[in-house]
mmCIF file with all atom_site columns, C-alpha atoms in Angstrom:
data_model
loop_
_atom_site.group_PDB
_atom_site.id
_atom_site.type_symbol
_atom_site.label_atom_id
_atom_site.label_alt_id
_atom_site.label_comp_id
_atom_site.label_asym_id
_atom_site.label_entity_id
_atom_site.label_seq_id
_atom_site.pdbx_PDB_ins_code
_atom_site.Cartn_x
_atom_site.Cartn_y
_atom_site.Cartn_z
_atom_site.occupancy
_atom_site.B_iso_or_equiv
_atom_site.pdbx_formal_charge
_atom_site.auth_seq_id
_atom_site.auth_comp_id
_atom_site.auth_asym_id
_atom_site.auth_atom_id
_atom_site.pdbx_PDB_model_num
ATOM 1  C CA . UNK A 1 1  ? -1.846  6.206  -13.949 1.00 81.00 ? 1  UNK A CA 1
ATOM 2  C CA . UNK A 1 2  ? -1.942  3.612  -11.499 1.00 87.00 ? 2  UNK A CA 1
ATOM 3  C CA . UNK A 1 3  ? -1.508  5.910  -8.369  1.00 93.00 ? 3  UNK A CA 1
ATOM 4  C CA . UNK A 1 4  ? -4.664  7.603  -10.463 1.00 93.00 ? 4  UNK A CA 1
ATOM 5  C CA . UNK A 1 5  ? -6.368  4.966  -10.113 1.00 91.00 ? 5  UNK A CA 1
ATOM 6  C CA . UNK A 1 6  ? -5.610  3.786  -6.817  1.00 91.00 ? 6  UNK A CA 1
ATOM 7  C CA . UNK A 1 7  ? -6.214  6.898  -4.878  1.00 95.00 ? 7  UNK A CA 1
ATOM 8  C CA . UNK A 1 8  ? -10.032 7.231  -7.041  1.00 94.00 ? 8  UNK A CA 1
ATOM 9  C CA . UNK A 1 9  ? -10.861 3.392  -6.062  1.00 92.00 ? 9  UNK A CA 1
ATOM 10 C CA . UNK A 1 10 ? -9.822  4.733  -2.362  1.00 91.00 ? 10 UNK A CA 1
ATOM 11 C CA . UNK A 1 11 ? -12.604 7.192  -2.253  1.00 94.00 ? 11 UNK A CA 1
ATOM 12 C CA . UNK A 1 12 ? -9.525  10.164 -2.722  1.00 95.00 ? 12 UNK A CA 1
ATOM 13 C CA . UNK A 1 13 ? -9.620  11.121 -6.293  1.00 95.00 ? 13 UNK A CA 1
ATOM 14 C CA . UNK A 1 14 ? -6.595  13.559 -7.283  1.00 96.00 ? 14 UNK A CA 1
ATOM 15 C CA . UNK A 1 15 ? -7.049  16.727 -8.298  1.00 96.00 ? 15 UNK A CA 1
ATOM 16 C CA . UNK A 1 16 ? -3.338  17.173 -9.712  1.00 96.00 ? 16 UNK A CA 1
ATOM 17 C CA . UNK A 1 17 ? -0.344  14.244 -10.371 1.00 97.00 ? 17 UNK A CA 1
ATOM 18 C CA . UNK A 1 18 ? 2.760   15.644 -11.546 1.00 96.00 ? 18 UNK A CA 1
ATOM 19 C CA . UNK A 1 19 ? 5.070   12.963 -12.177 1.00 94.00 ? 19 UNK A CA 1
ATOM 20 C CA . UNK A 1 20 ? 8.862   12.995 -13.030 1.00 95.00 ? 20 UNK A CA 1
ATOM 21 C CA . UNK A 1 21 ? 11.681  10.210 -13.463 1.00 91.00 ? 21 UNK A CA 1
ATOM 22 C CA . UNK A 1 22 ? 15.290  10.252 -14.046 1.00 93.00 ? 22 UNK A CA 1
ATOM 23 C CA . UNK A 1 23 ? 17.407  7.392  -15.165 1.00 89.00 ? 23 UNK A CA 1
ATOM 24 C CA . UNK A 1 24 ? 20.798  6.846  -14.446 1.00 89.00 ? 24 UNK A CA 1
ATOM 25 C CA . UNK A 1 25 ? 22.805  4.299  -17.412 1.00 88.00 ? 25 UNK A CA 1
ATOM 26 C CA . UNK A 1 26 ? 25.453  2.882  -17.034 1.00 87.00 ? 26 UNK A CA 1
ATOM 27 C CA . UNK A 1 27 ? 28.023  1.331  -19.459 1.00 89.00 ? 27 UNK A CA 1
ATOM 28 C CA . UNK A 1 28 ? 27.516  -2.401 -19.678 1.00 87.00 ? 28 UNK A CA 1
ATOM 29 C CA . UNK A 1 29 ? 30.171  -4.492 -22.117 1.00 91.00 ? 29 UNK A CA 1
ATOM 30 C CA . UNK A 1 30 ? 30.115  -2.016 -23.865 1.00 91.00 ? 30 UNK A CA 1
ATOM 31 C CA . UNK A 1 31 ? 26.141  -0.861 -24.147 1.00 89.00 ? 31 UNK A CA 1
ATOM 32 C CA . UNK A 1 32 ? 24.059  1.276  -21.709 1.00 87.00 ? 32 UNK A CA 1
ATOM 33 C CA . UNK A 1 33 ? 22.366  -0.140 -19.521 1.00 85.00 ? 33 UNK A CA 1
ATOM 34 C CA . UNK A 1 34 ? 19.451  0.973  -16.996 1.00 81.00 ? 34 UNK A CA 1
ATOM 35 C CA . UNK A 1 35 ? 21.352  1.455  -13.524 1.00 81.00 ? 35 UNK A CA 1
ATOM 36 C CA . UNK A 1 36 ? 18.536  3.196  -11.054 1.00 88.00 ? 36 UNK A CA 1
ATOM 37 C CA . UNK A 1 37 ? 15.121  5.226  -11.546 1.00 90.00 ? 37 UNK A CA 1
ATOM 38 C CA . UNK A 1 38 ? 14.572  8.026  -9.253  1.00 93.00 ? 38 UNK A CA 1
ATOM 39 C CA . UNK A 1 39 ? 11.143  8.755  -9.288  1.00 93.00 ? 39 UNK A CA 1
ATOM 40 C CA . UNK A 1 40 ? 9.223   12.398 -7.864  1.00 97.00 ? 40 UNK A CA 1
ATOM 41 C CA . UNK A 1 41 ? 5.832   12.101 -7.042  1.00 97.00 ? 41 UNK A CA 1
ATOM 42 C CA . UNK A 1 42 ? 3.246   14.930 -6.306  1.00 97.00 ? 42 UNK A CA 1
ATOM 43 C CA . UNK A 1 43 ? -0.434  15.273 -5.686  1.00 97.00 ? 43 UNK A CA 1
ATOM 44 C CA . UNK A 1 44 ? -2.838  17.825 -4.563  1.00 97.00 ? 44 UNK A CA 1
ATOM 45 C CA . UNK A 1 45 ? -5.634  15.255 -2.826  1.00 97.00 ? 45 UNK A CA 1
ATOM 46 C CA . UNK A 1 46 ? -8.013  16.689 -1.200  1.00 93.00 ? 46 UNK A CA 1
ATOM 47 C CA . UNK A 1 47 ? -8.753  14.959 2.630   1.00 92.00 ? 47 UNK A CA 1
ATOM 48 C CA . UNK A 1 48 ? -5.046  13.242 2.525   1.00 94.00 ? 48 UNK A CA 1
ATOM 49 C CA . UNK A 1 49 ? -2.741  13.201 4.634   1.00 95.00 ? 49 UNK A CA 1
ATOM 50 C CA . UNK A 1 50 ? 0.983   12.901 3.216   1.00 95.00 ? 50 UNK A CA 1
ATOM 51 C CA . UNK A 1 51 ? 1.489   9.506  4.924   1.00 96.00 ? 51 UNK A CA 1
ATOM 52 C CA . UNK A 1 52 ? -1.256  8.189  3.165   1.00 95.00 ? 52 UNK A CA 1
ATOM 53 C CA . UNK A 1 53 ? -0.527  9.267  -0.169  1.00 96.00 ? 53 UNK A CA 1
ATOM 54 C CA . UNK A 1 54 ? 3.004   8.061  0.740   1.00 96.00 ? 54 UNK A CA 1
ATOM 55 C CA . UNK A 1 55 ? 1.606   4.504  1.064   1.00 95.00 ? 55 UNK A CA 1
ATOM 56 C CA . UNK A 1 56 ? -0.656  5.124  -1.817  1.00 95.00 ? 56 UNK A CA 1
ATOM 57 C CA . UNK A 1 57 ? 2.533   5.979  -4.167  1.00 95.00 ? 57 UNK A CA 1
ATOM 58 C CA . UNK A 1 58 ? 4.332   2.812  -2.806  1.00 94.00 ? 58 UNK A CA 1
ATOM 59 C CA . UNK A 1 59 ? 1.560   0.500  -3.354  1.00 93.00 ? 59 UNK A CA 1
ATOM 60 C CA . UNK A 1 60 ? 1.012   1.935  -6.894  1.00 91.00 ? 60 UNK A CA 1
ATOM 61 C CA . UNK A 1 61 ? 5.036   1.675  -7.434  1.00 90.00 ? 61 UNK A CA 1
ATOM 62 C CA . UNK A 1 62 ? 4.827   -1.979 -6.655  1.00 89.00 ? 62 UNK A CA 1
ATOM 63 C CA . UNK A 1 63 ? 1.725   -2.603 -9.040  1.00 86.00 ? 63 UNK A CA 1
ATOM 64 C CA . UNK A 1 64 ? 2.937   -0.654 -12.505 1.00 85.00 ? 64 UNK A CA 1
ATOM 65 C CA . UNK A 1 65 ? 3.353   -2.634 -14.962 1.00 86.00 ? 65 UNK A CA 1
ATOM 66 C CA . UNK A 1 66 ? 6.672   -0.926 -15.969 1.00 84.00 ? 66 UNK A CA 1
ATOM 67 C CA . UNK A 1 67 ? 8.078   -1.170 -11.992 1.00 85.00 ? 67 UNK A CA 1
ATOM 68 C CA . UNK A 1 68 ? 7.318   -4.575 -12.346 1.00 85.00 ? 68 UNK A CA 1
ATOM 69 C CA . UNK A 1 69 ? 8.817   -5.179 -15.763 1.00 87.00 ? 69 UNK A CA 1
ATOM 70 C CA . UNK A 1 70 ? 12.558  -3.128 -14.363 1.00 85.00 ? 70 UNK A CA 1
ATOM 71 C CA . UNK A 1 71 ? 12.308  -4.970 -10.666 1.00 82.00 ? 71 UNK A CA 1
ATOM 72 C CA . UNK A 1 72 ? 15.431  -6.522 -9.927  1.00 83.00 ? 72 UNK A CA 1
ATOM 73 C CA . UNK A 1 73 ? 17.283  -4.838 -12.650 1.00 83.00 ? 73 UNK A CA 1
ATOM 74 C CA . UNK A 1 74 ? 17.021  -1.120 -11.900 1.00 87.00 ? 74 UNK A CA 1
ATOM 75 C CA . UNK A 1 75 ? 17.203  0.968  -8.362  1.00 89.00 ? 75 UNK A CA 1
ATOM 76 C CA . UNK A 1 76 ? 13.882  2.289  -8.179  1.00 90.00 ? 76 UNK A CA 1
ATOM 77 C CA . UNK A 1 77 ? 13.808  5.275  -5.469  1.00 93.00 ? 77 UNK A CA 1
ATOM 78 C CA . UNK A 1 78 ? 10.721  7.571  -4.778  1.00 95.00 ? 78 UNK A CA 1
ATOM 79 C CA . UNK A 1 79 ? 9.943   10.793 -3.308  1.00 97.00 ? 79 UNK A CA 1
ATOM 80 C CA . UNK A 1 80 ? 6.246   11.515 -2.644  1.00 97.00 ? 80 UNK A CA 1
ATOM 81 C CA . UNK A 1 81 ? 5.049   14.028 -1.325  1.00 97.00 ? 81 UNK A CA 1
ATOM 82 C CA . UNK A 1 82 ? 1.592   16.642 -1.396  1.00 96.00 ? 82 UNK A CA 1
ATOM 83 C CA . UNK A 1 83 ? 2.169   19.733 -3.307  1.00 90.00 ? 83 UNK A CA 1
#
């Protein structure tokens, strides 16, 4: 939602976000515990280039509320790309 939203206030409204996360817990005294994120990212946005929505997927990462709330607690690795 926030990429969304970012790319539309950039003048590049998305035509497709497909969005996909996978956590890795580990065991932590005895209780899972959020270890990394690895996060997939990709767009069909039309008049981008895949640099920019690169930078546009990092600058939303850094502004989500939930990125915000795990920072410093969870390995948060990305992979954006155009479809």
């Amino acid at each position: 939602m926030a990429l969304s939203s970012a790319l539309e206030k950039a003048g590049h409204p998305a035509t497709r976000i497909e969005t996909r996360a996978a956590v890795t817990l580990e065991m932590v005294d005895g209780a899972p515990k959020g270890h990394a994120e690895r996060v997939e990212v990709r767009g069909k946005v039309d008049g981008m280039d895949d640099a920019a929505f690169r930078q546009a997927a990092e600058g939303a990462k850094k502004n989500c509320p939930l990125s915000k709330a795990i920072q410093g607690n969870v390995e948060i690795t990305m992979d954006a790309r155009l479809a």
